[in-house]
Coordinates of C-alpha atoms in Angstrom, one line a residue:
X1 CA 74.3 129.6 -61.0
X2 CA 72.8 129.0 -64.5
X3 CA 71.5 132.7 -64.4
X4 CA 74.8 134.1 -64.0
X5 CA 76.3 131.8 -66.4
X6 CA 73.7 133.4 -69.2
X7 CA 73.8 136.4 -68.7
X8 CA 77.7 136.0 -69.1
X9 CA 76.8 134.1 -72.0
X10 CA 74.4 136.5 -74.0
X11 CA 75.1 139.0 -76.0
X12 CA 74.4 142.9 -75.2
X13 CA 71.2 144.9 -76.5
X14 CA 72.4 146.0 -80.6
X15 CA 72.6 149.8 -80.3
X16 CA 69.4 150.7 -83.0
X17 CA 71.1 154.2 -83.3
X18 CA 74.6 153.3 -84.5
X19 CA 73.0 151.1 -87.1
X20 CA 70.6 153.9 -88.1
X21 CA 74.0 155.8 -88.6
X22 CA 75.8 153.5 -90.7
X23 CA 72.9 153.1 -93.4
X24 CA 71.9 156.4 -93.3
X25 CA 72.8 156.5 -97.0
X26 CA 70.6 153.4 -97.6
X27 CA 66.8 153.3 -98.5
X28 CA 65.4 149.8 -98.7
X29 CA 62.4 147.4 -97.4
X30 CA 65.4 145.1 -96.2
X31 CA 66.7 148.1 -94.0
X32 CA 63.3 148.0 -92.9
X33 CA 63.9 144.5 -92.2
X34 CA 66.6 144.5 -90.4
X35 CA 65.5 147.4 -87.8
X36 CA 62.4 145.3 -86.9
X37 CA 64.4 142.4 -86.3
X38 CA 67.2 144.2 -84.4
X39 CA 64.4 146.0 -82.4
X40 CA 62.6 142.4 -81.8
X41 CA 65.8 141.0 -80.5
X42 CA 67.0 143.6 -78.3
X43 CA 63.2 143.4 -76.4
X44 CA 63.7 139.7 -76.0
X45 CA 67.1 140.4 -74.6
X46 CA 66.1 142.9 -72.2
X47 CA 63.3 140.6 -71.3
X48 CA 65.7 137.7 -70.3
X49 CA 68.3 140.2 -68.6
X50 CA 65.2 141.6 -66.3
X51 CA 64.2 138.1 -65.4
X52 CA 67.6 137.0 -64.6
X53 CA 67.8 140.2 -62.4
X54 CA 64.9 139.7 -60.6
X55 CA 65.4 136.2 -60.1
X56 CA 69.0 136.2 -58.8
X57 CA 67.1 138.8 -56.5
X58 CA 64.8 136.5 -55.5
X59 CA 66.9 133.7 -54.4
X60 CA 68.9 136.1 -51.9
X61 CA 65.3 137.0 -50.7
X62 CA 65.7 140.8 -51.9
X63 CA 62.8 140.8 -53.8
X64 CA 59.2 138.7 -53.6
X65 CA 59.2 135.1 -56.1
X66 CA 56.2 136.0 -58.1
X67 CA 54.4 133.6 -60.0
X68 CA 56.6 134.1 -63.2
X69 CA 60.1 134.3 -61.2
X70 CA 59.0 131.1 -60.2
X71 CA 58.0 129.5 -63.6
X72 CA 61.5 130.4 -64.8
X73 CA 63.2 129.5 -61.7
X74 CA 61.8 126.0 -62.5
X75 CA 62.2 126.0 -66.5
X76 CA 66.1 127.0 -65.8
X77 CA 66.4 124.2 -63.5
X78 CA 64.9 121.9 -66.0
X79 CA 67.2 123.0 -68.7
X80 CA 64.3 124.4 -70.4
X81 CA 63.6 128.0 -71.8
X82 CA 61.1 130.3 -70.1
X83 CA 58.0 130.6 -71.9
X84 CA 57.6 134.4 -71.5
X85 CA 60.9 134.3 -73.4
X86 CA 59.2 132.6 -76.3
X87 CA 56.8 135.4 -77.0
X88 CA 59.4 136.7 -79.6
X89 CA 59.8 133.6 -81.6
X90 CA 59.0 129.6 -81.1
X91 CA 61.3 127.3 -80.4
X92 CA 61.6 123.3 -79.3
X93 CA 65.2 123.3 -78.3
X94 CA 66.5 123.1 -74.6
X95 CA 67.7 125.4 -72.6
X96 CA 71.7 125.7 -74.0
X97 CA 70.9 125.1 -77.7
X98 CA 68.3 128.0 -77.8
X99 CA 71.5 130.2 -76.2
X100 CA 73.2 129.2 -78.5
X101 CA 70.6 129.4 -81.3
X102 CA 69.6 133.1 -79.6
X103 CA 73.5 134.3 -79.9
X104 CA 74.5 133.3 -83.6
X105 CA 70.4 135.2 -84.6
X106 CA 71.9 138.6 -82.9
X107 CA 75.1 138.1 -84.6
X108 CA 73.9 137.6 -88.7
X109 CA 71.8 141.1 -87.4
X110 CA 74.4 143.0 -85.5
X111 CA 77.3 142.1 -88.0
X112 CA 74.9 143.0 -91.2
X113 CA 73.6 146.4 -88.9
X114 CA 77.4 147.6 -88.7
X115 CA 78.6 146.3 -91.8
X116 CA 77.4 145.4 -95.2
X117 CA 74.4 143.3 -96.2
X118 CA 75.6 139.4 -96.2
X119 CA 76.0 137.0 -99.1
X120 CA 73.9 134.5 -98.0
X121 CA 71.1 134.8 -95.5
X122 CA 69.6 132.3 -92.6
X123 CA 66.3 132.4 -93.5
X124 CA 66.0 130.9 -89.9
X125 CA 67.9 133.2 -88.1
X126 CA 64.4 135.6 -88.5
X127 CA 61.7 136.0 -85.8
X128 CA 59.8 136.4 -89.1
X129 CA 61.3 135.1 -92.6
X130 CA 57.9 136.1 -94.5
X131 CA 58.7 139.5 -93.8
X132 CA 62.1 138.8 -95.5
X133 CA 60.9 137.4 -97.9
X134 CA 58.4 139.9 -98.7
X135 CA 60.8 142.5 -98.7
X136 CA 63.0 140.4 -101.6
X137 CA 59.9 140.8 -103.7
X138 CA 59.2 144.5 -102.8
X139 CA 62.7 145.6 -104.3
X140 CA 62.3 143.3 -107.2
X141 CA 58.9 145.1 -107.4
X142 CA 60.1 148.9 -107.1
X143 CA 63.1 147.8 -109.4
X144 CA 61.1 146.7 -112.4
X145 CA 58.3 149.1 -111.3
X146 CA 55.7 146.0 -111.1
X147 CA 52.9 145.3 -108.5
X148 CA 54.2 143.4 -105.9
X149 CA 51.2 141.3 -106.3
X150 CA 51.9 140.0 -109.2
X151 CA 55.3 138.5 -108.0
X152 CA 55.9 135.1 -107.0
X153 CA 59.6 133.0 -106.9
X154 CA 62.0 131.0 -108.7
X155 CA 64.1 128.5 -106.7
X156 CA 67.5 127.5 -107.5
X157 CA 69.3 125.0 -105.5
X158 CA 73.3 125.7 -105.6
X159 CA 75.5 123.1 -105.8
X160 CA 77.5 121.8 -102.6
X161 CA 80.9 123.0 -103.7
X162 CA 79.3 126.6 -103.6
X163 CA 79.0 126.2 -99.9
X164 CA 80.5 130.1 -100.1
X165 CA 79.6 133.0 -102.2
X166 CA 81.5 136.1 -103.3
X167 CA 79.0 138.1 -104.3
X168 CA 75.0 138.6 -103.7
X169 CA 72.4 137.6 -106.7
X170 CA 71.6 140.8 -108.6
X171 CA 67.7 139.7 -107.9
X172 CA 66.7 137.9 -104.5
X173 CA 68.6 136.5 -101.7
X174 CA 70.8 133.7 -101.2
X175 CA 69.4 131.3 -98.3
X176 CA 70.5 128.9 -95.9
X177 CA 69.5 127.1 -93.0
X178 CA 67.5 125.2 -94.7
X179 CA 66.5 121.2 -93.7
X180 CA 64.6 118.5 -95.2
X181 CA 62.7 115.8 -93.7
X182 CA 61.7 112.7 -95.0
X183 CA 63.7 113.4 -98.1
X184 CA 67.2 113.8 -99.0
X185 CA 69.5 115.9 -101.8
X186 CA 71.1 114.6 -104.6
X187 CA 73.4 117.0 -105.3
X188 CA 74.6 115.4 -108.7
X189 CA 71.7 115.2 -110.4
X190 CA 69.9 118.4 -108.5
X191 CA 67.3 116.4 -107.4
X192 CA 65.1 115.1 -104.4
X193 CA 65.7 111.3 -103.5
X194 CA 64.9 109.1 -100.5
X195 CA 66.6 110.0 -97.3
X196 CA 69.3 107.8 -96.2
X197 CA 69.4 105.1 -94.1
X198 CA 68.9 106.1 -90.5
X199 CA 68.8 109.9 -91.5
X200 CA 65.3 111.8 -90.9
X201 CA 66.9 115.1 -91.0
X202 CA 69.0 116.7 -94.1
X203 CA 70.4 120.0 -94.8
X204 CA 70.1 121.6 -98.1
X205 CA 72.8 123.7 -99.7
X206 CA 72.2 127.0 -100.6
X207 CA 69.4 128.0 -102.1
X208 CA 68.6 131.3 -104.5
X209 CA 65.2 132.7 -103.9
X210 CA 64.3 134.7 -107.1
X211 CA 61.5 136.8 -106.9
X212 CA 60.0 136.5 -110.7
X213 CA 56.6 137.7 -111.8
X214 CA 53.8 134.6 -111.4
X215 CA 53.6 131.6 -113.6
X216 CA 50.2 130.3 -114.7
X217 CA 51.2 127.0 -115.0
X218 CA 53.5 125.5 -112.7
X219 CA 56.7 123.6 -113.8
X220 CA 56.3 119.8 -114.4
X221 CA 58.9 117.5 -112.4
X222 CA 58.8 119.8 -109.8
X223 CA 57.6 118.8 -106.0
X224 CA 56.1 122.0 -104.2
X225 CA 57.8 121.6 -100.4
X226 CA 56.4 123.1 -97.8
X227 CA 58.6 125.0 -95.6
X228 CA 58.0 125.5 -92.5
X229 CA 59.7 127.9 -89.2
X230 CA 59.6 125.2 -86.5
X231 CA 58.6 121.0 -86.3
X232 CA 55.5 121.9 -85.3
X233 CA 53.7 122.9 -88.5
X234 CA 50.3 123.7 -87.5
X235 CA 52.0 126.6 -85.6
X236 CA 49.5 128.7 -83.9
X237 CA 46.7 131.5 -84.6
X238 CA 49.3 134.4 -83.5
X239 CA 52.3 133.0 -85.2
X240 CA 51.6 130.3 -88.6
X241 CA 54.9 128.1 -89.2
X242 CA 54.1 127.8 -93.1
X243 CA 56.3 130.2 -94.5
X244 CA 56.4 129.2 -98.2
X245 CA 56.1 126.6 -100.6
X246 CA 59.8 125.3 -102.4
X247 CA 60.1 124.4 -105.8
X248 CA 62.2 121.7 -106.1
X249 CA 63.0 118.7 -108.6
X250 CA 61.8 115.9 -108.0

């Protein structure tokens, strides 16, 4: 049964204490970060273990097929994800990629909760990147002891042979997960070109997000890109998809 298979599947709930333990000696807005991410996760999980619960209860006839039982009794039958399980974060993929998807977010945030803070980041990995963001710019801001405010970024695309890092930036965050549409990456001159043939979709390499205090002017040659969490860019009242605009050459 495709409950059973998931909940084999899935990881377990991230133990919020253990983490709390292990950065005890660590005071910063991307701690913060991380525990409201760990804590978002480990709801959604315990949301999807209830429902399978309940549902394989259901089928045996142990317990009544509400309304929502049957919603996801249909949506798992369909291949498709439950929309009460979409309340954390939006998502278009089907039923097994958002799995998938849902297992590699828990691990970035359960490997980075019991060990140390990665090298590179997937922006998309976040129920919400502009809080990540935010909190790049609040340690620039308490480190140079200026108004986060007045803080805007820098972007610098790394080159493709860098696909790994040894070492974090001493400002910002390196980022990945990144995709363009439309548009691909020349990665010898640095610079945006058409996409190719038969290609609407293109990955970016990594990217340093440098929190730097605001420009006036902005840089010529430079295309402002919108990024975005999810295709669907008008996103909703509760949950915008822009997350940022991307400098990049053009």
């Amino acid at each position: 049964m495709m409950a059973q298979d998931l909940e084999e599947r899935l990881p377990d709930k991230v133990d919020l204490e253990a983490v709390m333990e292990s950065k005890v000696d660590e005071q910063s807005a991307l701690l913060t970060v991380l525990l409201q991410e760990l804590g978002r996760y480990n709801t959604l999980l315990a949301k999807v273990y209830e429902s399978l619960s309940q549902l394989k209860k259901g089928v045996k006839g142990l317990v009544v097929m509400n309304d929502e039982l049957e919603a996801i009794f249909g949506a798992l039958l369909d291949g498709r994800v439950p929309k009460v399980w979409l309340k954390m974060y939006p998502s278009l993929k089907p039923l097994a990629s958002w799995a998938r998807d849902l297992i590699a977010r828990v691990e970035q945030l359960s490997t980075w909760g019991m060990g140390s803070q990665p090298k590179t980041f997937w922006l998309s990995g976040f129920t919400y990147p502009t809080g990540f963001l935010k909190a790049l710019q609040q340690q620039q801001a308490r480190a140079t002891k200026i108004s986060i405010d007045k803080f805007g970024w820098e972007f610098h695309v790394l080159p493709s042979e860098m696909g790994t890092v040894t070492q974090s930036p001493k400002e910002g965050a390196y980022v990945r997960g990144i995709y363009l549409e439309g548009a691909s990456w020349n990665d010898e001159k640095q610079c945006l070109q058409e996409p190719n043939p038969m290609e609407l979709i293109c990955g970016m390499p990594l990217i340093h997000f440098k929190p730097v205090e605001l420009k006036k002017k902005g840089s010529k040659g430079m295309y402002v890109a919108p990024l975005y969490m999810y295709p669907i860019r008008t996103g909703s009242r509760e949950r915008p998809s822009f997350v940022v605009g991307v400098d990049l050459n053009s």
